[in-house]
Amino acid sequence: MQIVELDIKLPYEGRGKILNRLYEKVRGKIRDIHFFPPTLEGISEIRMEIVEDDAPKLLSELKRIIKNGKITFRVLSEA
């Protein structure tokens, strides 16, 4: 098990549909989540910590969901 921090940057428009699909993938695994207001360019940021067994597999699934955004992740701890 790993605790992974995901930093997701995506356009503010259409964020609701993407968040709905994103929540279906990480439901029950979220430890902490922060929503930041959009920038002047209209980019919204979501930072979340999740508990995951296979982080690279989850990252590839999330990249298929979030096509217009950017996802970065880092492993905070391994258990």
PDB file of C-alpha atoms in Angstrom:
ATOM      1  CA  MET A   1       0.000   0.000   0.000  1.00  0.00           C
ATOM      2  CA  GLN A   2       1.182   3.476  -0.861  1.00  0.00           C
ATOM      3  CA  ILE A   3      -0.035   6.911   0.059  1.00  0.00           C
ATOM      4  CA  VAL A   4       0.076   8.909  -3.154  1.00  0.00           C
ATOM      5  CA  GLU A   5      -0.438  12.638  -3.670  1.00  0.00           C
ATOM      6  CA  LEU A   6      -2.142  13.513  -6.954  1.00  0.00           C
ATOM      7  CA  ASP A   7      -1.963  17.061  -8.276  1.00  0.00           C
ATOM      8  CA  ILE A   8      -4.518  17.553 -11.035  1.00  0.00           C
ATOM      9  CA  LYS A   9      -4.757  20.719 -13.117  1.00  0.00           C
ATOM     10  CA  LEU A  10      -7.668  20.964 -15.521  1.00  0.00           C
ATOM     11  CA  PRO A  11      -9.831  23.582 -17.227  1.00  0.00           C
ATOM     12  CA  TYR A  12     -12.523  24.990 -14.946  1.00  0.00           C
ATOM     13  CA  GLU A  13     -15.178  24.545 -17.623  1.00  0.00           C
ATOM     14  CA  GLY A  14     -16.396  20.974 -17.708  1.00  0.00           C
ATOM     15  CA  ARG A  15     -14.751  20.193 -14.373  1.00  0.00           C
ATOM     16  CA  GLY A  16     -17.933  18.640 -12.965  1.00  0.00           C
ATOM     17  CA  LYS A  17     -18.111  15.833 -15.516  1.00  0.00           C
ATOM     18  CA  ILE A  18     -14.437  14.998 -15.059  1.00  0.00           C
ATOM     19  CA  LEU A  19     -14.712  15.046 -11.260  1.00  0.00           C
ATOM     20  CA  ASN A  20     -17.675  12.672 -11.389  1.00  0.00           C
ATOM     21  CA  ARG A  21     -15.696  10.101 -13.404  1.00  0.00           C
ATOM     22  CA  LEU A  22     -12.606  10.685 -11.267  1.00  0.00           C
ATOM     23  CA  TYR A  23     -14.561  10.052  -8.075  1.00  0.00           C
ATOM     24  CA  GLU A  24     -15.773   6.702  -9.428  1.00  0.00           C
ATOM     25  CA  LYS A  25     -12.127   5.561  -9.724  1.00  0.00           C
ATOM     26  CA  VAL A  26     -10.879   6.731  -6.306  1.00  0.00           C
ATOM     27  CA  ARG A  27     -13.995   6.272  -4.176  1.00  0.00           C
ATOM     28  CA  GLY A  28     -13.114   4.959  -0.721  1.00  0.00           C
ATOM     29  CA  LYS A  29      -9.380   5.592  -1.180  1.00  0.00           C
ATOM     30  CA  ILE A  30      -9.256   9.352  -0.547  1.00  0.00           C
ATOM     31  CA  ARG A  31      -7.495  10.475   2.627  1.00  0.00           C
ATOM     32  CA  ASP A  32      -7.386  14.225   1.981  1.00  0.00           C
ATOM     33  CA  ILE A  33      -8.561  16.480  -0.845  1.00  0.00           C
ATOM     34  CA  HIS A  34      -8.196  20.199  -1.583  1.00  0.00           C
ATOM     35  CA  PHE A  35      -9.906  22.217  -4.304  1.00  0.00           C
ATOM     36  CA  PHE A  36      -8.140  25.424  -5.306  1.00  0.00           C
ATOM     37  CA  PRO A  37      -9.906  28.288  -7.098  1.00  0.00           C
ATOM     38  CA  PRO A  38      -9.271  28.741 -10.818  1.00  0.00           C
ATOM     39  CA  THR A  39      -6.419  30.927 -12.010  1.00  0.00           C
ATOM     40  CA  LEU A  40      -6.881  33.872 -14.349  1.00  0.00           C
ATOM     41  CA  GLU A  41      -6.312  31.493 -17.255  1.00  0.00           C
ATOM     42  CA  GLY A  42      -9.232  29.296 -16.068  1.00  0.00           C
ATOM     43  CA  ILE A  43      -7.148  26.386 -14.773  1.00  0.00           C
ATOM     44  CA  SER A  44      -8.472  24.699 -11.646  1.00  0.00           C
ATOM     45  CA  GLU A  45      -6.261  22.650  -9.319  1.00  0.00           C
ATOM     46  CA  ILE A  46      -7.207  19.634  -7.216  1.00  0.00           C
ATOM     47  CA  ARG A  47      -4.736  18.089  -4.807  1.00  0.00           C
ATOM     48  CA  MET A  48      -5.615  14.797  -3.150  1.00  0.00           C
ATOM     49  CA  GLU A  49      -3.975  12.091  -1.112  1.00  0.00           C
ATOM     50  CA  ILE A  50      -5.137   8.563  -1.763  1.00  0.00           C
ATOM     51  CA  VAL A  51      -4.246   5.091  -0.511  1.00  0.00           C
ATOM     52  CA  GLU A  52      -3.435   2.867  -3.480  1.00  0.00           C
ATOM     53  CA  ASP A  53      -1.801  -0.502  -4.142  1.00  0.00           C
ATOM     54  CA  ASP A  54      -0.804   0.089  -7.779  1.00  0.00           C
ATOM     55  CA  ALA A  55      -0.205   3.833  -8.314  1.00  0.00           C
ATOM     56  CA  PRO A  56       1.141   3.660 -11.906  1.00  0.00           C
ATOM     57  CA  LYS A  57      -1.946   1.714 -13.046  1.00  0.00           C
ATOM     58  CA  LEU A  58      -4.256   4.255 -11.394  1.00  0.00           C
ATOM     59  CA  LEU A  59      -2.313   7.101 -12.994  1.00  0.00           C
ATOM     60  CA  SER A  60      -2.727   5.612 -16.473  1.00  0.00           C
ATOM     61  CA  GLU A  61      -6.485   5.213 -15.886  1.00  0.00           C
ATOM     62  CA  LEU A  62      -6.785   8.813 -14.708  1.00  0.00           C
ATOM     63  CA  LYS A  63      -4.870  10.097 -17.734  1.00  0.00           C
ATOM     64  CA  ARG A  64      -7.496   8.487 -19.958  1.00  0.00           C
ATOM     65  CA  ILE A  65     -10.216  10.349 -18.039  1.00  0.00           C
ATOM     66  CA  ILE A  66      -8.468  13.727 -17.896  1.00  0.00           C
ATOM     67  CA  LYS A  67      -7.498  14.514 -21.473  1.00  0.00           C
ATOM     68  CA  ASN A  68      -7.284  18.329 -21.310  1.00  0.00           C
ATOM     69  CA  GLY A  69      -5.493  18.481 -17.975  1.00  0.00           C
ATOM     70  CA  LYS A  70      -2.215  17.617 -16.345  1.00  0.00           C
ATOM     71  CA  ILE A  71      -1.663  15.027 -13.617  1.00  0.00           C
ATOM     72  CA  THR A  72       1.420  14.724 -11.450  1.00  0.00           C
ATOM     73  CA  PHE A  73       1.887  12.330  -8.587  1.00  0.00           C
ATOM     74  CA  ARG A  74       4.379  11.537  -5.906  1.00  0.00           C
ATOM     75  CA  VAL A  75       4.558   8.747  -3.385  1.00  0.00           C
ATOM     76  CA  LEU A  76       4.382  10.103   0.158  1.00  0.00           C
ATOM     77  CA  SER A  77       4.872   6.819   1.992  1.00  0.00           C
ATOM     78  CA  GLU A  78       4.966   3.092   1.472  1.00  0.00           C
ATOM     79  CA  ALA A  79       3.317   0.710   3.897  1.00  0.00           C
TER      80      ALA A  79
END
